[in-house]
XYZ file of C-alpha atoms in Angstrom:
458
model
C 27.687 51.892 -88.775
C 31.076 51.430 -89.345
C 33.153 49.203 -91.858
C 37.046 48.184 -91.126
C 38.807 46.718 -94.370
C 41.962 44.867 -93.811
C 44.042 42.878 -96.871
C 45.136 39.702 -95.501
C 48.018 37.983 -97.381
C 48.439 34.377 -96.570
C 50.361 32.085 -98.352
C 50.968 32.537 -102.199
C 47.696 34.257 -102.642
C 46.008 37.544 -101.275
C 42.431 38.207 -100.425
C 40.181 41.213 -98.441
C 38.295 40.916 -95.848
C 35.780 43.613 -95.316
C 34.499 43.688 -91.174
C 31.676 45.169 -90.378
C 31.039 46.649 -87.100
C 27.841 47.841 -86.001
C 26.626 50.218 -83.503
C 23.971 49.866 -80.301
C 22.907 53.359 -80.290
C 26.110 54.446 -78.158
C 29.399 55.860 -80.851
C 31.260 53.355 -78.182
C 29.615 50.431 -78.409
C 29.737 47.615 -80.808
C 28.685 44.725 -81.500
C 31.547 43.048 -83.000
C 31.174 39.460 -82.727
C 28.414 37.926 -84.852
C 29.276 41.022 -87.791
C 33.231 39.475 -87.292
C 32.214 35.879 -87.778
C 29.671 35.991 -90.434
C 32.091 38.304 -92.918
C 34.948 36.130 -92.613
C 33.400 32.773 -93.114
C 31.309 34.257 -95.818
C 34.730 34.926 -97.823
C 36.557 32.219 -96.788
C 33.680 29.716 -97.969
C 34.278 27.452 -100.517
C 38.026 27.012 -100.445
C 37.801 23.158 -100.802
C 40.366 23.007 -98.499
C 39.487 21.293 -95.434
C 42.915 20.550 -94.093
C 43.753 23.682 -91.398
C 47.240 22.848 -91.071
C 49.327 21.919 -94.460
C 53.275 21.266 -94.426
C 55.111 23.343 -97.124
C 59.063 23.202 -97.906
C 58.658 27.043 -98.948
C 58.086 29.564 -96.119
C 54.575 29.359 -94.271
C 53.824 31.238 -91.780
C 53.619 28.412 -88.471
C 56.172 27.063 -86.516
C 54.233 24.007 -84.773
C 55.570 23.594 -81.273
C 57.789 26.545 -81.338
C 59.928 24.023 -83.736
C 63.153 25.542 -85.644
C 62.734 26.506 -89.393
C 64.764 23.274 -90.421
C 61.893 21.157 -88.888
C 58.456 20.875 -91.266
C 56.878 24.137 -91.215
C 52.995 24.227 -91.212
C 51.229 27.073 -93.316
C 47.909 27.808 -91.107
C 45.196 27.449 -94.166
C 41.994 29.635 -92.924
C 39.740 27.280 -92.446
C 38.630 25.466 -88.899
C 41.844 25.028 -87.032
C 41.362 22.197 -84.013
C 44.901 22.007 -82.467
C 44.548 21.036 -78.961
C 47.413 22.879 -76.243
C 49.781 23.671 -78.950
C 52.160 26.305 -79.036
C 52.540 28.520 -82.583
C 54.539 31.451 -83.705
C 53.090 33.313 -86.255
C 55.665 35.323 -88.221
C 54.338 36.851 -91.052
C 51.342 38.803 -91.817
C 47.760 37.807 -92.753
C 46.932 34.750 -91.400
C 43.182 34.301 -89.619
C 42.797 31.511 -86.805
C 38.781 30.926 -87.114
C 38.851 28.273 -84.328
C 41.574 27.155 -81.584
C 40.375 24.262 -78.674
C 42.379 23.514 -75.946
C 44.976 25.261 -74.238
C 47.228 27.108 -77.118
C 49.817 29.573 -76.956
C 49.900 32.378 -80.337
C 53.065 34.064 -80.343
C 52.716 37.231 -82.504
C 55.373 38.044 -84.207
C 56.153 41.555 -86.190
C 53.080 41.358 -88.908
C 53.420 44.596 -89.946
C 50.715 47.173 -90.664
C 47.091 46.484 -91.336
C 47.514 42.487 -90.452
C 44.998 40.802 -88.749
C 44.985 37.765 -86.271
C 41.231 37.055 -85.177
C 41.210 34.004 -82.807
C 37.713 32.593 -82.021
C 38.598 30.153 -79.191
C 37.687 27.912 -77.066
C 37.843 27.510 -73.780
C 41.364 29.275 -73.731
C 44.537 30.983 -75.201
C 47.400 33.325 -74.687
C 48.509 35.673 -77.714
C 52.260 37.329 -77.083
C 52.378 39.907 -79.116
C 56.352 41.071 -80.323
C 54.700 42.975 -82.556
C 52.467 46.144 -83.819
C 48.808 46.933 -85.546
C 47.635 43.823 -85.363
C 44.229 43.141 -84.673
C 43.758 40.663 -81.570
C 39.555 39.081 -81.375
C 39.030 37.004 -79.023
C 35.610 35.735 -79.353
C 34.603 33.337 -76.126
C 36.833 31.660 -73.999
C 39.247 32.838 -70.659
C 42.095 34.396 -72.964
C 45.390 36.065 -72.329
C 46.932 38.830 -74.353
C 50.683 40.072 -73.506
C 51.961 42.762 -75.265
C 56.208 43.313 -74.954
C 58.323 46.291 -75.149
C 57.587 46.897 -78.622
C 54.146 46.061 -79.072
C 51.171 48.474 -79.732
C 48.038 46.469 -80.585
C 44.242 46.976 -80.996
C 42.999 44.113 -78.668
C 38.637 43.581 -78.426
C 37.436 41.238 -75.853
C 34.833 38.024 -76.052
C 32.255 36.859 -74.111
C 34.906 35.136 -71.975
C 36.887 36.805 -68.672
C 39.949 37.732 -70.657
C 42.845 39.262 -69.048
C 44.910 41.903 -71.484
C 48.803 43.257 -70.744
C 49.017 46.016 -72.910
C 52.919 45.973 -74.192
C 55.220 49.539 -74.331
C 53.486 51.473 -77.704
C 50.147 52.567 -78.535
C 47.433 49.876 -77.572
C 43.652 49.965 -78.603
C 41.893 47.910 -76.526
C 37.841 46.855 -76.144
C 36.608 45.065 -73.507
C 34.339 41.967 -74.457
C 31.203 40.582 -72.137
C 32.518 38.891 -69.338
C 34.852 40.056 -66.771
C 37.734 41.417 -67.900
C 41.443 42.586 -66.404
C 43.065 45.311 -68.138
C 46.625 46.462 -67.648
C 47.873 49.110 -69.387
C 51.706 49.542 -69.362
C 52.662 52.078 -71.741
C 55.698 54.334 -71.543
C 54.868 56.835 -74.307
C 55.039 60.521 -73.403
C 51.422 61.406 -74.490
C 48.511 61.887 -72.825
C 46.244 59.253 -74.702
C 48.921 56.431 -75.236
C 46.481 53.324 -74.443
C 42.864 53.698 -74.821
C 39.911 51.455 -73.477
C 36.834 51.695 -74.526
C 34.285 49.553 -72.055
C 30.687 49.356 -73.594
C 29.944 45.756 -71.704
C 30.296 43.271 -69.209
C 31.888 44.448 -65.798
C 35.954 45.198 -65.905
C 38.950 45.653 -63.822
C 41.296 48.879 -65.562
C 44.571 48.985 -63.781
C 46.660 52.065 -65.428
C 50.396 51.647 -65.064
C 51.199 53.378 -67.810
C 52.610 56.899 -68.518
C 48.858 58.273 -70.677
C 46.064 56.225 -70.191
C 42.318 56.915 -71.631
C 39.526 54.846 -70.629
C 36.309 55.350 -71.794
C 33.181 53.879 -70.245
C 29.718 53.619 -71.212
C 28.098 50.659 -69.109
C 27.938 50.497 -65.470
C 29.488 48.791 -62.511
C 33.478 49.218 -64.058
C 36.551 49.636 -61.787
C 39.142 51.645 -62.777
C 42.300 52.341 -60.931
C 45.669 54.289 -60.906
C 48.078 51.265 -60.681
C 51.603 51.079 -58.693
C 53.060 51.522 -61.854
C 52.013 54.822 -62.419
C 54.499 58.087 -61.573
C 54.135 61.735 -60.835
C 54.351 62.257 -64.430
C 51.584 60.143 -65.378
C 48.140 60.592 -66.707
C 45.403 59.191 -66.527
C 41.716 60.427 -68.076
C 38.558 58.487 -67.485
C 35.416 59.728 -69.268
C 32.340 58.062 -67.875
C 28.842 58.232 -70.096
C 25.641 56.858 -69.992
C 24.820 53.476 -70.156
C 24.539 52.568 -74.045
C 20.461 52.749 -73.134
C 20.648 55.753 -71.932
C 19.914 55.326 -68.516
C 21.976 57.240 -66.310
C 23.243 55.139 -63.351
C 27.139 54.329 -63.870
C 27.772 53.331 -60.658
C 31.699 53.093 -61.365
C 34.673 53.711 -59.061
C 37.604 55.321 -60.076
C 40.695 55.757 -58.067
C 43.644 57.614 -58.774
C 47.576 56.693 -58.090
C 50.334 58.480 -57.981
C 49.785 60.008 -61.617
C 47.018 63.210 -62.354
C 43.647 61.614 -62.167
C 41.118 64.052 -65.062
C 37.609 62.563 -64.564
C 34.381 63.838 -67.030
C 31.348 62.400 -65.329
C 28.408 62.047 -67.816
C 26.684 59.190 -66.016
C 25.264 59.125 -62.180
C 26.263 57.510 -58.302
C 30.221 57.179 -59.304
C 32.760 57.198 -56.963
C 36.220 59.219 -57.612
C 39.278 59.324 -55.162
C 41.935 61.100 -55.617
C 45.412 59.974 -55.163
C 48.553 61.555 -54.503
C 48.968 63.023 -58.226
C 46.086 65.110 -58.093
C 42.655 64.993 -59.819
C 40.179 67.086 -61.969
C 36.984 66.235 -61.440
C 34.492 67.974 -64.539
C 30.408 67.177 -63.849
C 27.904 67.269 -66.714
C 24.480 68.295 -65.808
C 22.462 66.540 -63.251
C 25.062 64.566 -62.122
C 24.944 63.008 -58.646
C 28.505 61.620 -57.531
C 30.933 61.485 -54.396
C 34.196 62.911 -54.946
C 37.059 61.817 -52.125
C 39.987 64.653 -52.414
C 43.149 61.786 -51.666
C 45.955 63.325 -50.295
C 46.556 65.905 -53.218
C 44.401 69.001 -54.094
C 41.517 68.269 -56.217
C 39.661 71.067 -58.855
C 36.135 70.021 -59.169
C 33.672 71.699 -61.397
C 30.242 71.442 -61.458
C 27.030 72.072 -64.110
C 23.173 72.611 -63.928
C 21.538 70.222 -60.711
C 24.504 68.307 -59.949
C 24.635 67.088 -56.668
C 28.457 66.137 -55.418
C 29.498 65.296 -52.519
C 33.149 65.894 -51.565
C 34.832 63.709 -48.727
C 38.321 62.455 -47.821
C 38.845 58.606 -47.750
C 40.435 57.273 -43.949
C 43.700 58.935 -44.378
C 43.783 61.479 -46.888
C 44.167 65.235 -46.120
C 43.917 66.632 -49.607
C 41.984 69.606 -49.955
C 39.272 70.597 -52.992
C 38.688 73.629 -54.762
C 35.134 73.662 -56.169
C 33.657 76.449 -58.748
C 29.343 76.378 -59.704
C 28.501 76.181 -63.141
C 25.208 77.340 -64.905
C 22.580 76.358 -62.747
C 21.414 74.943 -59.418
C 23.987 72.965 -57.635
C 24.673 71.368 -54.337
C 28.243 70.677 -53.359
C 28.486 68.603 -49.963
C 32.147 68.337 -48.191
C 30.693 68.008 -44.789
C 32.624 65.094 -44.254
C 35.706 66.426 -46.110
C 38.791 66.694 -43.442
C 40.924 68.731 -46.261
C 40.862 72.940 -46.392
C 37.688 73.469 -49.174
C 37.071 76.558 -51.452
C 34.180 76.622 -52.758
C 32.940 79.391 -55.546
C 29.283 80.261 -56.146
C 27.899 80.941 -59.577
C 29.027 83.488 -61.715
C 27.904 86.916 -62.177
C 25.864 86.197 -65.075
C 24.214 83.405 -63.487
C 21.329 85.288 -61.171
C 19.074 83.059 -61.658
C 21.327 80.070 -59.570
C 20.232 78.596 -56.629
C 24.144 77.122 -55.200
C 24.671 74.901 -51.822
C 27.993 75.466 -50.283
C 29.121 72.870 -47.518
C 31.982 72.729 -46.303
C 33.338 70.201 -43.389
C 35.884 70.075 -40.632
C 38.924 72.048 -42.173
C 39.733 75.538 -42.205
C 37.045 76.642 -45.340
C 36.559 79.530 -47.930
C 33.163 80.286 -49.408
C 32.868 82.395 -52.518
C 29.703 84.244 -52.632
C 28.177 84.013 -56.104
C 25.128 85.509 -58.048
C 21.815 84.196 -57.072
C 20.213 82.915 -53.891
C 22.964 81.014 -52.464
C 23.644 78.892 -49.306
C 26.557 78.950 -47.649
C 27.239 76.700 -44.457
C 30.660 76.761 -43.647
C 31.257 73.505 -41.280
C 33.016 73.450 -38.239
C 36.676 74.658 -39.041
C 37.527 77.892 -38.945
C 36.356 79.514 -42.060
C 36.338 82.708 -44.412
C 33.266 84.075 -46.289
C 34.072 86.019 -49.293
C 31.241 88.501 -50.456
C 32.439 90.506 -53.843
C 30.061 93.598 -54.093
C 30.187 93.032 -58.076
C 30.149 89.023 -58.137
C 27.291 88.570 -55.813
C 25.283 92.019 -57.035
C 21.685 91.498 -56.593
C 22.452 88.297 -54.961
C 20.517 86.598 -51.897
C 23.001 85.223 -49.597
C 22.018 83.095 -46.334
C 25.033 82.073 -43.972
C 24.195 79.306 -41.591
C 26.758 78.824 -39.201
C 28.679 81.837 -38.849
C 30.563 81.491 -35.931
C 33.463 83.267 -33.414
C 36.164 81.203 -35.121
C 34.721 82.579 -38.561
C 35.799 85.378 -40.888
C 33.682 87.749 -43.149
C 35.563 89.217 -45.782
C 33.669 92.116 -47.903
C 34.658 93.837 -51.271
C 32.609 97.070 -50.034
C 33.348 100.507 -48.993
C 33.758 101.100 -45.393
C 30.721 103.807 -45.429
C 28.528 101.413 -47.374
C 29.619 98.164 -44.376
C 28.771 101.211 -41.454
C 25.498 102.183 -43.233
C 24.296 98.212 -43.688
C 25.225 96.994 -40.542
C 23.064 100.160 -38.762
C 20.375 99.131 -41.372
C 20.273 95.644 -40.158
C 17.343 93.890 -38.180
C 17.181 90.872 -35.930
C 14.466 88.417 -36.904
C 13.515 85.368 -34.952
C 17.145 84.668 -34.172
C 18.716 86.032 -37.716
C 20.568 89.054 -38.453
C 19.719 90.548 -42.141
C 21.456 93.048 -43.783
C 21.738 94.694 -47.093
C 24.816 95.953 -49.015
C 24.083 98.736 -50.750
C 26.517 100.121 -53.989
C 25.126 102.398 -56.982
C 25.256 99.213 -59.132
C 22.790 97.349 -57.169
C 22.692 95.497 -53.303
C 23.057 92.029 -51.599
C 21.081 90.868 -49.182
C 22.809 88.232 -46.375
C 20.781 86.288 -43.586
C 22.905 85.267 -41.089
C 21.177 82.516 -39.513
C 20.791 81.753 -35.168
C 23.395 85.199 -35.379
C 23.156 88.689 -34.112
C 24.845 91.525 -34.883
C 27.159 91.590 -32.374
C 28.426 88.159 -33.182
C 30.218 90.118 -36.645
C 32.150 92.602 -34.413
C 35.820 92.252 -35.096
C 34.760 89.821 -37.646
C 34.752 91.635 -40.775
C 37.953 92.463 -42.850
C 37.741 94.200 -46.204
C 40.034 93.355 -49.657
């Protein structure tokens, strides 16, 4: 559990309101509502002041109606505010609107650090922010926030469908319950400018901006490379469980013209690459479709994933895949782009790796193990390294005239296990043979005489 302590000036006194936010067994995930609501009216109880909006001739921090300073100026008192569609500009720090009806406009202006502006509202509002580190609750309600060219906000969603235009700085933003629609337009030059963290309901994340983070722990989100974004751009989605722990995130993620870096936690996601490139990194067990987009994609897998690689109508882009620790299964039989796909590492012997690769012109790295290699129906290359694939068990399904086998070995030890070899029921089996061990390939429905001016050595 975590506490958030902001000092709220308002008026001609001061007072502290402590937050409390509390945690549904996920470090994203909070519930922020009920903890928000009961803290402030706890402290705020008792003022004897029941009327929200008071005139002043000194200062205050409301102009009603977007009204010039000469007109009467109406200090917001933090108490139950019923205004109606109003329109307020809120130029000073500290001030807490507990309850707005109607349809009201909030514009934020420069509050200064550690200020807080929590609107509970109902059915609707639209905060402009002009501003920065100010804290933006919306609690129910179809609400609007609008950041500006200066603005860099921490922004937390309602039960409501809220929509949220992050402005030019640094922007914090939580999504709420409902549906939510997420713009982030940040021109920063990091890689983490605006953040999202989703840990409910089921949200639209459009990144226009020049570093985008989006973090998402519940299933069923869409999140999407906008036409904002430039070559230069970056955007990193980390997808987890649900905050139950149940696997399925059934999210799609799509990537513009910006680098799209993806770490998959959760299960049955979707990831296309755009023009920019993407990064694809797969926790264990993982089950997910990759599409390459038009640009080259890296994808690396873990222990009993289960990806498979494709190219959306359109797209060319080609993938390079390498095996972590563990049993994997890599699928890009309906890939159109040029795979290359590396088996497990030497130390892994005890992998079990499936290589597919689909209609382009495909390069299979044997690894250590008992690997599968299939290499689709391009013209393709398989790579045998006599120390990566020592001791390894190698079976090659679909090795072909238009195919290649390329073999780290001498040229005595290639003669002397290609003599060696046997035909059985249809397969050719042979066994390379160095003083550090020896690899056994299967070539399946092949014979030997199928490899003849086939095999090139590097």
């Amino acid at each position: 559990m975590a506490a958030v302590s902001q000092t709220i000036n308002g008026g001609s006194g001061a007072g502290t309101i402590n937050v409390t936010f509390t945690a549904y067994g996920s470090p994203y995930a909070l519930s922020y509502v009920e903890s928000l609501v009961a803290s402030i009216d706890s402290i705020l109880a008792g003022g004897g002041n029941t009327d929200p909006l008071l005139p002043t001739s000194t200062g205050g921090a409301i102009f009603q109606g977007g009204q010039a300073p000469a007109d009467p100026i109406y200090q917001l008192k933090p108490d139950s505010v019923e205004v109606g569609s109003q329109t307020y500009d809120i130029l000073t720090a500290g001030y807490v609107i507990d309850t707005i009806g109607g349809s009201t406009i909030i514009n934020v202006d420069s509050l200064g650090g550690d200020s807080i502006l929590v609107a509970a509202i109902t059915p609707e509002a639209t905060v402009n922010s002009a501003g920065t580190d100010n804290l933006i609750v919306f609690i129910d309600g179809d609400n609007t926030y609008n950041g500006d060219s200066s603005s860099g906000d921490t922004v937390i969603g309602g039960s409501g469908n809220d929509t949220i235009n992050t402005g030019a700085g640094n922007t914090l933003v939580r999504t709420g319950q409902g549906y939510d629609s997420v713009t982030l337009n940040d021109t920063g030059t990091g890689a983490y400018n605006d953040t999202v963290y989703i840990d409910s309901g089921t949200n639209l994340i459009i990144a226009d901006g020049t570093g985008d983070y989006v973090v998402a722990t519940t299933e069923g989100q869409t999140i999407e490379g906008g036409a904002g974004e430039t070559s230069g751009s970056n955007l990193t989605v980390l997808l987890l469980p649900n905050s139950d722990s149940s696997a399925d995130g059934n999210d799609l993620v799509t990537g513009g013209a910006g680098y799209l870096t993806v770490g998959d936690y959760s299960d049955n996601n979707t990831i296309n690459g755009g023009s920019g490139g993407l990064t694809f990194i797969g926790a264990d067990s993982v089950v997910a479709t990759i599409n390459a987009g038009t640009s080259e994609a890296l994808i690396y897998g873990n222990a009993f994933d289960n990806l498979t690689v494709g190219n959306v109508v359109g797209d060319s882009g080609g993938a390079t895949f390498f095996a972590g620790a563990g049993n994997e299964t890599l699928n890009g039989a309906t890939a159109t782009g040029n795979l290359t796909l590396y088996g497990a590492s030497q130390a892994d012997t005890g992998a079990s790796d499936s290589l597919v690769g689909g209609s382009g012109n495909n390069t299979l790295v044997a690894g250590a193990g008992s690997e599968t290699l299939t290499g689709g129906s391009g013209d393709n290359t398989f790579l045998i390294d006599s120390v990566a694939a020592n001791n390894s068990a190698l079976t090659i399904n679909d090795f072909t005239a238009n195919d290649t086998l390329a073999l780290n070995y001498t040229q005595s030890e290639i003669t002397q296990a290609l003599d060696g070899g046997t035909e059985v029921n249809g397969n050719f089996v042979v066994t390379f043979d160095t003083t550090s061990g020896s690899t056994t390939v299967t070539f399946t429905n092949t014979t030997v005489t199928a490899l003849d001016g086939h095999i090139v050595t590097f």
